[in-house]
Short mmCIF file of C-alpha atoms and ligand atoms in Angstrom, two decimals:
data_model
loop_
_atom_site.label_atom_id
_atom_site.label_comp_id
_atom_site.label_asym_id
_atom_site.label_seq_id
_atom_site.Cartn_x
_atom_site.Cartn_y
_atom_site.Cartn_z
CA MET A 1 97.72 39.16 92.90
CA MET A 2 94.51 40.42 94.59
CA LYS A 3 91.23 39.94 93.12
CA THR A 4 90.20 43.17 91.53
CA THR A 5 86.32 42.00 91.28
CA SER A 6 86.17 42.60 95.05
CA LEU A 7 87.23 46.44 95.07
CA PRO A 8 84.68 48.84 96.38
CA ASP A 9 82.41 51.08 94.15
CA VAL A 10 84.13 54.22 93.72
CA THR A 11 83.18 57.59 91.93
CA GLY A 12 86.53 57.57 90.07
CA ARG A 13 87.90 55.11 87.58
CA VAL A 14 89.70 51.78 88.07
CA ILE A 15 92.39 50.83 85.74
CA ARG A 16 92.93 46.99 85.50
CA PRO A 17 95.90 45.22 83.71
CA SER A 18 93.41 44.37 80.69
CA ASP A 19 92.84 48.03 80.24
CA PRO A 20 94.71 49.71 77.25
CA GLU A 21 95.78 52.69 79.34
CA TYR A 22 97.36 50.33 82.14
CA ASP A 23 100.85 50.59 81.11
CA ALA A 24 100.77 54.28 80.99
CA ALA A 25 99.08 54.47 84.30
CA ARG A 26 101.52 52.31 86.25
CA ALA A 27 104.75 54.12 84.76
CA THR A 28 106.47 56.47 86.88
CA PHE A 29 108.71 59.45 86.32
CA TYR A 30 111.66 57.33 86.99
CA GLY A 31 112.42 54.72 84.37
CA GLY A 32 113.57 51.07 85.13
CA ILE A 33 110.54 50.71 87.68
CA ASP A 34 108.48 47.79 86.36
CA LYS A 35 105.79 46.83 88.89
CA HIS A 36 102.45 45.52 87.96
CA PRO A 37 99.60 46.58 90.31
CA ALA A 38 96.25 44.51 90.45
CA ALA A 39 94.46 47.92 90.04
CA ILE A 40 95.15 51.64 89.86
CA VAL A 41 92.32 53.70 91.32
CA ARG A 42 92.12 57.11 90.08
CA VAL A 43 90.23 58.25 93.08
CA ALA A 44 87.54 61.34 92.46
CA ASP A 45 87.40 62.45 96.14
CA ALA A 46 88.16 61.75 99.76
CA GLU A 47 85.16 59.34 99.83
CA ASP A 48 86.82 57.12 97.26
CA VAL A 49 90.21 57.26 99.08
CA SER A 50 88.41 56.08 102.32
CA ARG A 51 86.70 53.42 100.39
CA VAL A 52 90.18 52.14 99.02
CA VAL A 53 92.04 52.51 102.32
CA THR A 54 89.28 50.68 104.14
CA PHE A 55 89.43 47.88 101.40
CA ALA A 56 93.19 47.55 101.51
CA ARG A 57 93.22 47.46 105.22
CA GLU A 58 90.48 44.71 105.40
CA SER A 59 91.89 42.68 102.70
CA GLY A 60 95.66 42.88 103.62
CA THR A 61 96.50 44.34 100.21
CA GLU A 62 99.60 46.33 99.73
CA LEU A 63 98.58 50.06 99.08
CA ALA A 64 100.64 52.49 97.11
CA VAL A 65 99.82 56.27 97.17
CA ARG A 66 100.59 58.49 94.25
CA SER A 67 100.24 62.08 93.68
CA GLY A 68 102.80 63.12 90.83
CA GLY A 69 104.60 59.67 90.53
CA HIS A 70 108.18 61.18 91.03
CA SER A 71 109.08 58.93 93.96
CA GLY A 72 112.84 58.10 93.43
CA ALA A 73 112.32 54.75 95.51
CA GLY A 74 109.57 53.37 93.23
CA HIS A 75 106.96 53.92 96.09
CA SER A 76 104.42 55.36 93.72
CA VAL A 77 103.47 51.88 92.21
CA SER A 78 102.77 48.62 93.93
CA GLU A 79 103.64 44.79 92.69
CA GLY A 80 100.23 43.23 92.89
CA GLY A 81 98.50 45.55 95.11
CA ILE A 82 96.55 48.57 94.46
CA VAL A 83 97.62 52.32 93.70
CA ILE A 84 95.45 55.02 95.05
CA ASP A 85 96.31 57.53 92.36
CA LEU A 86 95.39 61.05 93.18
CA LYS A 87 95.99 62.52 89.61
CA ASP A 88 92.56 63.34 88.80
CA MET A 89 92.21 65.17 92.27
CA HIS A 90 93.44 68.69 91.11
CA ALA A 91 91.02 71.15 92.22
CA LEU A 92 92.62 74.44 93.35
CA GLU A 93 90.56 77.27 95.19
CA ILE A 94 92.86 80.33 95.65
CA ASP A 95 91.67 82.96 98.00
CA PRO A 96 93.66 86.12 97.05
CA LYS A 97 92.38 88.20 99.79
CA ALA A 98 93.45 85.85 102.64
CA HIS A 99 96.63 84.85 100.73
CA THR A 100 95.63 80.93 101.07
CA ALA A 101 94.73 78.29 98.83
CA TRP A 102 92.88 74.78 99.07
CA ALA A 103 94.80 72.61 96.80
CA GLU A 104 94.16 68.81 95.96
CA PRO A 105 97.37 66.82 95.67
CA GLY A 106 97.00 65.57 92.18
CA LEU A 107 98.20 69.14 91.24
CA THR A 108 101.70 69.59 90.03
CA ALA A 109 104.03 72.31 91.01
CA ALA A 110 103.85 73.98 87.77
CA ALA A 111 100.02 73.96 87.64
CA TYR A 112 99.43 75.30 90.90
CA THR A 113 102.29 78.00 90.46
CA ILE A 114 100.61 79.16 87.03
CA ALA A 115 97.17 79.53 88.72
CA ALA A 116 98.80 81.12 91.59
CA ASP A 117 100.75 83.65 89.50
CA ALA A 118 97.54 84.87 87.80
CA HIS A 119 96.93 86.74 91.28
CA ASP A 120 100.54 87.78 91.60
CA LEU A 121 100.92 85.06 94.49
CA ALA A 122 103.17 82.19 94.82
CA THR A 123 103.64 79.20 97.38
CA GLY A 124 107.26 77.48 97.04
CA PHE A 125 107.71 73.85 95.66
CA GLY A 126 110.71 72.49 94.16
CA ASP A 127 113.05 73.17 90.97
CA THR A 128 110.55 70.86 88.70
CA GLY A 129 107.22 71.64 87.48
CA SER A 130 106.09 68.23 86.99
CA VAL A 131 106.48 66.98 90.61
CA GLY A 132 103.22 66.50 92.46
CA ILE A 133 102.42 68.67 95.29
CA GLY A 134 101.39 65.59 97.19
CA GLY A 135 104.75 64.01 97.60
CA ILE A 136 107.08 67.21 97.65
CA THR A 137 104.75 68.93 100.63
CA LEU A 138 104.66 65.86 102.81
CA GLY A 139 108.29 65.43 102.69
CA GLY A 140 109.24 69.12 103.06
CA GLY A 141 109.82 70.86 99.92
CA VAL A 142 112.98 72.69 98.97
CA GLY A 143 112.79 75.03 96.03
CA TYR A 144 113.24 78.47 94.65
CA LEU A 145 111.72 80.44 97.68
CA VAL A 146 113.49 78.23 100.33
CA ARG A 147 115.54 81.10 101.65
CA LYS A 148 112.76 83.89 101.19
CA HIS A 149 109.72 81.81 102.41
CA GLY A 150 111.02 78.50 103.76
CA LEU A 151 110.01 75.03 102.91
CA THR A 152 106.70 74.10 101.50
CA ILE A 153 105.54 72.88 104.96
CA ASP A 154 106.34 76.28 106.24
CA ASP A 155 103.27 77.48 104.30
CA LEU A 156 101.06 74.63 105.13
CA LEU A 157 98.23 75.70 107.18
CA ALA A 158 96.06 72.48 107.39
CA ALA A 159 95.46 69.31 105.49
CA ASP A 160 92.86 66.96 105.09
CA VAL A 161 94.02 63.28 105.62
CA VAL A 162 92.33 59.86 105.34
CA THR A 163 93.82 57.82 108.07
CA ALA A 164 94.22 54.03 108.15
CA ASP A 165 91.02 53.57 109.64
CA GLY A 166 89.11 55.35 106.75
CA GLN A 167 88.41 58.43 108.63
CA LEU A 168 88.80 61.99 106.97
CA LEU A 169 90.53 64.18 109.68
CA ARG A 170 91.40 67.86 109.48
CA ALA A 171 95.07 68.43 110.89
CA ASP A 172 96.29 71.85 111.73
CA ALA A 173 97.83 73.47 114.55
CA GLU A 174 94.45 73.05 116.83
CA THR A 175 93.07 69.80 115.46
CA HIS A 176 95.16 66.73 115.76
CA PRO A 177 98.31 68.74 116.27
CA ASP A 178 100.39 65.76 116.40
CA LEU A 179 99.07 64.58 112.89
CA PHE A 180 99.87 68.23 111.47
CA TRP A 181 103.28 67.93 112.97
CA ALA A 182 104.09 64.70 111.54
CA ILE A 183 102.82 65.24 107.88
CA ARG A 184 105.06 68.27 107.69
CA GLY A 185 108.14 66.19 106.56
CA GLY A 186 106.98 62.58 107.63
CA GLY A 187 105.91 62.03 104.24
CA GLY A 188 103.02 59.35 103.42
CA ASN A 189 103.33 57.46 106.63
CA PHE A 190 100.41 58.91 108.38
CA GLY A 191 97.56 58.91 105.62
CA VAL A 192 96.66 60.02 102.59
CA ALA A 193 96.50 63.74 102.08
CA THR A 194 93.45 64.75 100.09
CA ARG A 195 93.55 68.53 100.45
CA PHE A 196 96.22 71.08 101.67
CA HIS A 197 95.46 74.67 102.96
CA LEU A 198 98.56 76.74 101.78
CA ARG A 199 99.79 80.20 102.35
CA LEU A 200 100.46 82.28 99.26
CA HIS A 201 103.24 85.00 99.27
CA ASP A 202 102.95 88.21 96.91
CA LEU A 203 105.26 87.57 94.14
CA SER A 204 104.50 89.61 90.85
CA THR A 205 108.16 89.99 89.85
CA MET A 206 111.35 88.06 89.63
CA VAL A 207 114.67 87.75 88.04
CA GLY A 208 115.48 83.96 87.41
CA GLY A 209 116.58 81.43 85.18
CA MET A 210 119.71 79.24 84.02
CA LEU A 211 123.20 80.52 84.03
CA MET A 212 125.79 78.30 82.70
CA LEU A 213 129.42 78.50 83.81
CA PRO A 214 132.56 76.55 83.56
CA ALA A 215 132.98 74.42 86.60
CA THR A 216 136.39 74.96 87.78
CA ALA A 217 137.13 74.34 91.18
CA ASP A 218 137.21 78.04 91.90
CA VAL A 219 134.12 78.87 90.04
CA ILE A 220 132.37 76.28 92.18
CA ARG A 221 133.71 77.71 95.37
CA SER A 222 132.77 81.28 94.43
CA PHE A 223 129.30 80.21 93.31
CA ILE A 224 128.39 78.83 96.69
CA ALA A 225 129.98 81.70 98.60
CA LEU A 226 128.29 84.15 96.49
CA SER A 227 124.76 82.11 97.13
CA GLU A 228 125.61 82.19 100.87
CA GLU A 229 126.05 86.05 101.04
CA ALA A 230 123.19 86.58 98.65
CA PRO A 231 120.11 88.44 99.89
CA GLU A 232 117.44 85.87 100.92
CA GLU A 233 115.34 86.54 98.16
CA LEU A 234 117.88 84.75 95.90
CA SER A 235 117.66 81.11 96.28
CA THR A 236 120.32 79.09 93.97
CA ILE A 237 120.74 75.54 92.76
CA ALA A 238 124.32 74.71 91.21
CA ASN A 239 124.11 71.63 89.31
CA VAL A 240 127.90 70.58 88.52
CA MET A 241 127.60 68.33 85.57
CA PRO A 242 128.95 67.63 81.93
CA ALA A 243 127.12 70.00 79.62
CA PRO A 244 124.03 68.34 77.86
CA PRO A 245 124.06 68.63 74.13
CA MET A 246 121.54 71.10 74.22
CA PRO A 247 120.55 72.72 70.81
CA PHE A 248 121.46 76.29 71.78
CA LEU A 249 124.85 75.29 73.31
CA PRO A 250 127.80 75.32 71.01
CA ALA A 251 129.09 71.83 70.57
CA GLU A 252 132.43 72.53 71.90
CA HIS A 253 131.01 72.66 75.40
CA HIS A 254 129.01 69.41 75.16
CA GLY A 255 130.18 66.96 77.96
CA LYS A 256 132.58 69.31 79.57
CA LEU A 257 131.92 70.03 83.31
CA VAL A 258 129.82 73.25 83.79
CA ILE A 259 127.78 74.82 86.66
CA PHE A 260 124.19 74.45 85.36
CA GLY A 261 123.02 77.17 87.63
CA MET A 262 119.43 77.90 88.55
CA LEU A 263 119.11 81.45 90.08
CA CYS A 264 115.86 82.68 91.44
CA TYR A 265 115.41 86.22 92.90
CA ALA A 266 112.01 86.54 94.19
CA GLY A 267 111.35 90.11 94.25
CA ASP A 268 112.00 93.61 92.83
CA VAL A 269 113.68 93.54 89.37
CA GLU A 270 116.40 95.98 89.86
CA ALA A 271 117.59 94.60 93.20
CA GLY A 272 117.35 91.10 91.44
CA GLU A 273 119.68 92.27 88.66
CA ARG A 274 122.02 93.47 91.33
CA ALA A 275 121.86 90.22 93.32
CA VAL A 276 122.65 88.20 90.23
CA ALA A 277 125.42 90.37 88.61
CA PRO A 278 128.36 88.95 90.68
CA PHE A 279 127.49 85.20 89.54
CA ARG A 280 127.83 86.70 85.98
CA LYS A 281 131.30 87.73 86.76
CA LEU A 282 132.45 84.51 88.29
CA ALA A 283 133.58 83.53 84.46
CA THR A 284 132.49 84.22 81.10
CA PRO A 285 129.03 82.55 80.95
CA ILE A 286 128.34 79.82 78.48
CA VAL A 287 124.72 80.31 78.46
CA ASP A 288 123.09 83.26 80.38
CA MET A 289 118.99 83.15 80.33
CA VAL A 290 118.88 84.88 83.72
CA LYS A 291 116.29 87.50 83.22
CA PRO A 292 113.14 89.47 84.64
CA GLY A 293 110.20 87.59 84.16
CA ARG A 294 107.10 85.62 86.01
CA TYR A 295 107.83 83.11 88.50
CA PRO A 296 106.31 80.12 86.52
CA ALA A 297 109.19 80.80 83.99
CA MET A 298 111.16 78.71 86.65
CA TYR A 299 109.20 75.87 85.56
CA PRO A 300 109.41 75.35 81.86
CA PRO A 301 107.22 72.38 80.52
CA ASP A 302 108.92 68.92 81.11
CA ASP A 303 109.59 66.57 78.58
CA GLU A 304 106.90 63.86 79.57
CA SER A 305 108.72 61.07 77.53
CA TYR A 306 111.84 61.28 79.76
CA HIS A 307 112.26 58.61 82.19
CA PRO A 308 115.51 58.67 83.50
CA ILE A 309 117.24 55.40 85.33
CA GLY A 310 119.56 56.31 87.85
CA THR A 311 121.20 56.37 91.59
CA SER A 312 121.56 58.99 93.90
CA ARG A 313 122.56 59.91 97.49
CA THR A 314 121.21 62.95 99.42
CA MET A 315 123.36 64.57 102.12
CA PHE A 316 124.03 67.86 103.88
CA ILE A 317 127.56 69.55 104.08
CA ASP A 318 128.62 72.76 105.82
CA SER A 319 130.72 74.56 103.29
CA VAL A 320 132.34 74.27 99.96
CA ASP A 321 136.12 75.43 100.09
CA ARG A 322 138.45 75.03 97.32
CA ASP A 323 139.41 71.52 98.34
CA VAL A 324 135.68 70.34 98.46
CA ALA A 325 135.11 71.91 94.88
CA LYS A 326 138.22 70.11 93.72
CA THR A 327 136.64 66.78 94.97
CA ILE A 328 133.67 67.52 93.07
CA VAL A 329 135.47 68.12 89.90
CA GLU A 330 137.66 65.02 90.16
CA HIS A 331 134.75 62.71 91.05
CA LEU A 332 132.55 63.82 88.25
CA ASN A 333 135.53 63.54 85.93
CA ALA A 334 136.27 59.84 87.22
CA THR A 335 133.03 58.15 85.75
CA ASP A 336 131.86 57.53 82.43
CA ALA A 337 128.07 57.58 83.64
CA GLN A 338 125.94 59.07 80.82
CA LEU A 339 124.89 62.05 83.17
CA ARG A 340 126.50 62.76 86.62
CA VAL A 341 125.94 65.55 88.73
CA ALA A 342 126.63 67.07 92.19
CA GLN A 343 123.69 69.36 92.89
CA LEU A 344 124.28 71.91 95.52
CA ARG A 345 121.64 74.11 97.40
CA VAL A 346 122.52 76.73 99.66
CA LEU A 347 120.12 76.53 102.39
CA GLY A 348 119.57 79.16 105.36
CA GLY A 349 117.39 82.13 105.46
CA ALA A 350 113.66 81.82 106.31
CA MET A 351 113.96 78.00 106.42
CA ALA A 352 116.66 78.00 109.22
CA ARG A 353 114.48 80.35 111.26
CA VAL A 354 112.05 77.79 111.94
CA PRO A 355 112.76 75.85 115.19
CA VAL A 356 114.13 72.18 114.41
CA GLU A 357 111.50 70.71 116.64
CA ALA A 358 108.65 72.66 115.06
CA THR A 359 108.14 70.08 112.09
CA ALA A 360 109.31 66.60 111.33
CA PHE A 361 111.86 68.15 108.91
CA ALA A 362 114.74 68.23 111.14
CA HIS A 363 117.44 69.68 109.03
CA ARG A 364 116.84 73.38 109.70
CA ARG A 365 120.43 74.19 110.68
CA SER A 366 121.86 72.28 107.58
CA ARG A 367 123.70 74.82 105.38
CA ILE A 368 124.09 73.08 101.97
CA MET A 369 121.98 70.25 100.53
CA VAL A 370 123.96 68.03 98.19
CA ASN A 371 122.75 65.30 95.65
CA CYS A 372 125.16 63.20 94.11
CA ALA A 373 123.65 61.40 91.20
CA ALA A 374 124.36 59.24 88.40
CA LEU A 375 122.07 58.57 85.35
CA TYR A 376 122.56 55.65 83.09
CA GLU A 377 120.87 53.66 80.34
CA ARG A 378 119.89 50.34 81.91
CA THR A 379 119.05 48.82 85.34
CA ASP A 380 121.70 46.37 85.09
CA GLN A 381 124.37 49.27 85.28
CA ALA A 382 123.28 50.07 88.78
CA ALA A 383 126.06 47.87 90.27
CA LYS A 384 128.71 49.90 88.29
CA TYR A 385 127.46 53.26 89.28
CA GLU A 386 126.15 52.91 92.72
CA PRO A 387 129.62 52.61 94.22
CA TRP A 388 130.73 55.67 92.35
CA VAL A 389 127.67 57.48 93.88
CA THR A 390 128.39 56.46 97.40
CA GLY A 391 132.11 56.97 97.13
CA PHE A 392 131.46 60.53 95.94
CA ALA A 393 129.08 61.26 98.71
CA GLY A 394 131.46 59.49 101.22
CA ALA A 395 134.37 62.03 99.98
CA LEU A 396 132.07 64.95 100.58
CA GLU A 397 130.96 64.01 104.15
CA GLN A 398 131.75 66.78 106.72
CA GLY A 399 129.89 65.21 109.90
CA ASP A 400 126.31 66.16 109.07
CA SER A 401 124.68 62.86 108.83
CA GLY A 402 121.28 64.06 107.77
CA ALA A 403 119.37 63.09 104.65
CA TYR A 404 116.46 64.58 102.98
CA VAL A 405 113.59 62.02 102.74
CA ASN A 406 112.39 63.30 99.40
CA PHE A 407 115.67 62.66 97.92
CA LEU A 408 116.21 59.18 99.34
CA THR A 409 115.95 56.34 96.85
CA ASP A 410 115.37 52.69 98.00
CA GLU A 411 118.40 52.89 100.57
CA GLY A 412 117.15 50.94 103.68
CA SER A 413 116.18 51.87 107.40
CA GLU A 414 119.38 53.20 108.47
CA ARG A 415 119.10 56.18 105.81
CA ILE A 416 115.46 56.66 106.78
CA ARG A 417 116.47 57.15 110.22
CA ALA A 418 119.05 59.65 108.89
CA ALA A 419 116.09 61.80 107.64
CA TYR A 420 114.60 61.69 111.08
CA PRO A 421 117.35 62.14 113.32
CA GLY A 422 117.14 61.93 117.21
CA PRO A 423 113.87 62.81 118.95
CA THR A 424 112.08 63.22 115.75
CA TRP A 425 112.19 59.53 114.86
CA ASP A 426 110.86 58.80 118.52
CA ARG A 427 108.12 61.24 117.85
CA LEU A 428 107.22 60.06 114.44
CA ALA A 429 107.04 56.54 115.49
CA ALA A 430 104.56 57.19 118.41
CA ILE A 431 102.39 59.32 116.21
CA LYS A 432 102.41 56.38 113.76
CA ARG A 433 101.28 53.90 116.29
CA ARG A 434 98.38 56.41 117.18
CA TYR A 435 97.12 56.68 113.32
CA ASP A 436 98.46 53.56 111.81
CA PRO A 437 98.99 50.99 114.10
CA THR A 438 99.26 48.17 111.72
CA ASN A 439 101.40 50.12 109.23
CA LEU A 440 99.01 50.14 106.32
CA PHE A 441 100.99 52.94 104.82
CA ARG A 442 104.28 51.20 104.56
CA LEU A 443 105.15 51.70 100.75
CA ASN A 444 107.05 54.77 101.41
CA GLN A 445 110.36 55.89 103.37
CA ASN A 446 108.73 53.94 106.09
CA ILE A 447 108.59 54.85 109.91
CA PRO A 448 107.32 51.61 111.44
CA PRO A 449 104.86 52.39 114.69
CA ARG A 450 106.71 52.19 117.85
C1 LIG B 501 112.95 65.47 88.60
C2 LIG B 501 112.59 65.68 90.04
C3 LIG B 501 112.99 66.88 90.71
C4 LIG B 501 112.77 67.00 92.01
N1 LIG B 501 113.12 68.37 92.64
C5 LIG B 501 112.85 68.39 93.86
C6 LIG B 501 113.19 69.87 94.49
O1 LIG B 501 113.52 70.63 93.68
N2 LIG B 501 112.79 69.92 95.79
C7 LIG B 501 112.18 68.93 96.56
O2 LIG B 501 112.05 69.18 97.92
N3 LIG B 501 112.02 67.71 95.86
C8 LIG B 501 112.25 67.30 94.71
N4 LIG B 501 112.00 66.30 94.32
C9 LIG B 501 111.57 65.20 95.07
C10 LIG B 501 110.26 65.14 95.30
O3 LIG B 501 109.87 66.05 96.13
C11 LIG B 501 109.67 63.52 95.82
O4 LIG B 501 110.08 62.68 94.71
C12 LIG B 501 108.38 63.58 96.10
O5 LIG B 501 107.97 62.72 96.63
C13 LIG B 501 107.35 63.44 94.59
O6 LIG B 501 106.23 63.72 94.74
P1 LIG B 501 105.18 63.20 93.87
O7 LIG B 501 103.66 63.46 94.48
O8 LIG B 501 105.38 63.64 92.51
O9 LIG B 501 105.39 61.57 93.97
P2 LIG B 501 104.67 60.34 94.14
O10 LIG B 501 105.58 59.23 93.80
O11 LIG B 501 103.39 60.40 93.59
O12 LIG B 501 104.66 60.23 95.89
C14 LIG B 501 105.94 59.89 96.66
C15 LIG B 501 105.45 59.30 97.84
O13 LIG B 501 104.76 60.49 98.51
C16 LIG B 501 103.61 59.78 99.20
N5 LIG B 501 102.47 60.61 98.61
C17 LIG B 501 102.39 61.35 97.44
N6 LIG B 501 101.21 61.79 97.70
C18 LIG B 501 100.66 61.47 98.79
C19 LIG B 501 99.33 62.00 99.30
N7 LIG B 501 98.53 62.69 98.69
N8 LIG B 501 99.07 61.45 100.58
C20 LIG B 501 100.08 60.71 101.18
N9 LIG B 501 100.79 60.13 100.82
C21 LIG B 501 101.48 60.69 99.67
C22 LIG B 501 103.73 58.32 99.12
O14 LIG B 501 104.26 57.77 100.01
C23 LIG B 501 104.31 58.22 97.78
O15 LIG B 501 104.89 57.11 97.62
C24 LIG B 501 112.22 66.05 92.77
C25 LIG B 501 112.11 64.66 92.33
C26 LIG B 501 112.19 64.61 90.97
C27 LIG B 501 111.98 63.22 90.27
#
């Protein structure tokens, strides 16, 4: 382990193994990740970031970069190295007239969304409020506004990035355009983003929330068909899974397969009610919490003590017919994993209108994003459930070999290549060589320099 006495002075705070808050500070959203960094530096500003980056480069110390700590691959913490933790960098300047914001990466999706909502504005992130805007933005960002406004990166106008040489660069369409292209999907490979300039959209009303339906093959197929036909204002997420024992849910439903559907119509209430009505008719809803409201209602407070252990597989498919829906039901019924899910997100709309080569997120033409996952109690159960997850994903494959980088776990280099198919990989590797020739930023879904 590196000697923390040699760390540079910073304006922020350094948390060492002897500090009482060390264990809480090294914990990540996912449980079962038990790494012990030599120091966690809660940086205060870009200069702190630059000092720590320079120190890590010169000392050869492993560097983890962390915003919201939700990495499924355990990349937000290092064993024996340093963590740059951006949690305390959460400033947000909203310019309502310009419809833009400068946002620091330590903001969560929920914090940003609540602040923007005060101006009747929004930028799309994901489906979970506690996710950091740092990680989700750099990987793409697929959420409740994906069909209406595209990915989070489609609203990224510029970013400030500390590169491996310790320099703070502005990346936008005119300045370092290669870096700007790469950070829109290429993750943390190119430097530490210390600020994002994001576009905001008018959003004062929405109709959204959770709709729980029984998950028969017919209901699953029809749910996806309706999502495909729906106006672009409506984005849906169909989580096909056993019903969790929620207090408001009658006990007879607990453990039965349901669609835990999340619907969000971003726009006028009457049109929104019309758009969600056919979903309510697919079957008698078990729970119907879809209603008019403000957009932050899509991010109810998360339980901070929840640290799931699990494994998952990200993929894209073209369609869900009855056979595919049946395969989903059969696989979900064929394991005893505490929680198992097929999460289906119909894409298209604004996201698909951006040319494939415009950013490092290359899956613009993919129709439906799927995430097959199993959650369990202990890390030693991975060997039991991983084959189930892989088999499930294999059974759903339809020829689209892509993967969404933000949903990759620790799956090896081939799967990272799947996130960056064809020329995207070559271009990223060349840009990596320019900005990080020694691969300092390697604790991520790594793109080695060419
Ligand atoms: C419960 C849950 C729900 C999710 N839902 C969605 C969803 O709906 N849509 C979606 O698109 N994704 C979703 N994700 C995936 C999520 O986008 C990624 O896990 C993302 O990387 C998390 O960002 P973070 O800042 O919280 O994580 P961190 O663990 O802090 O960061 C992940 C990685 O991103 C890089 N990184 C983070 N911040 C910076 C920075 N400022 N500069 C440089 N590199 C950085 C680092 O390589 C780091 O290892 C979800 C994840 C979870 C756990």
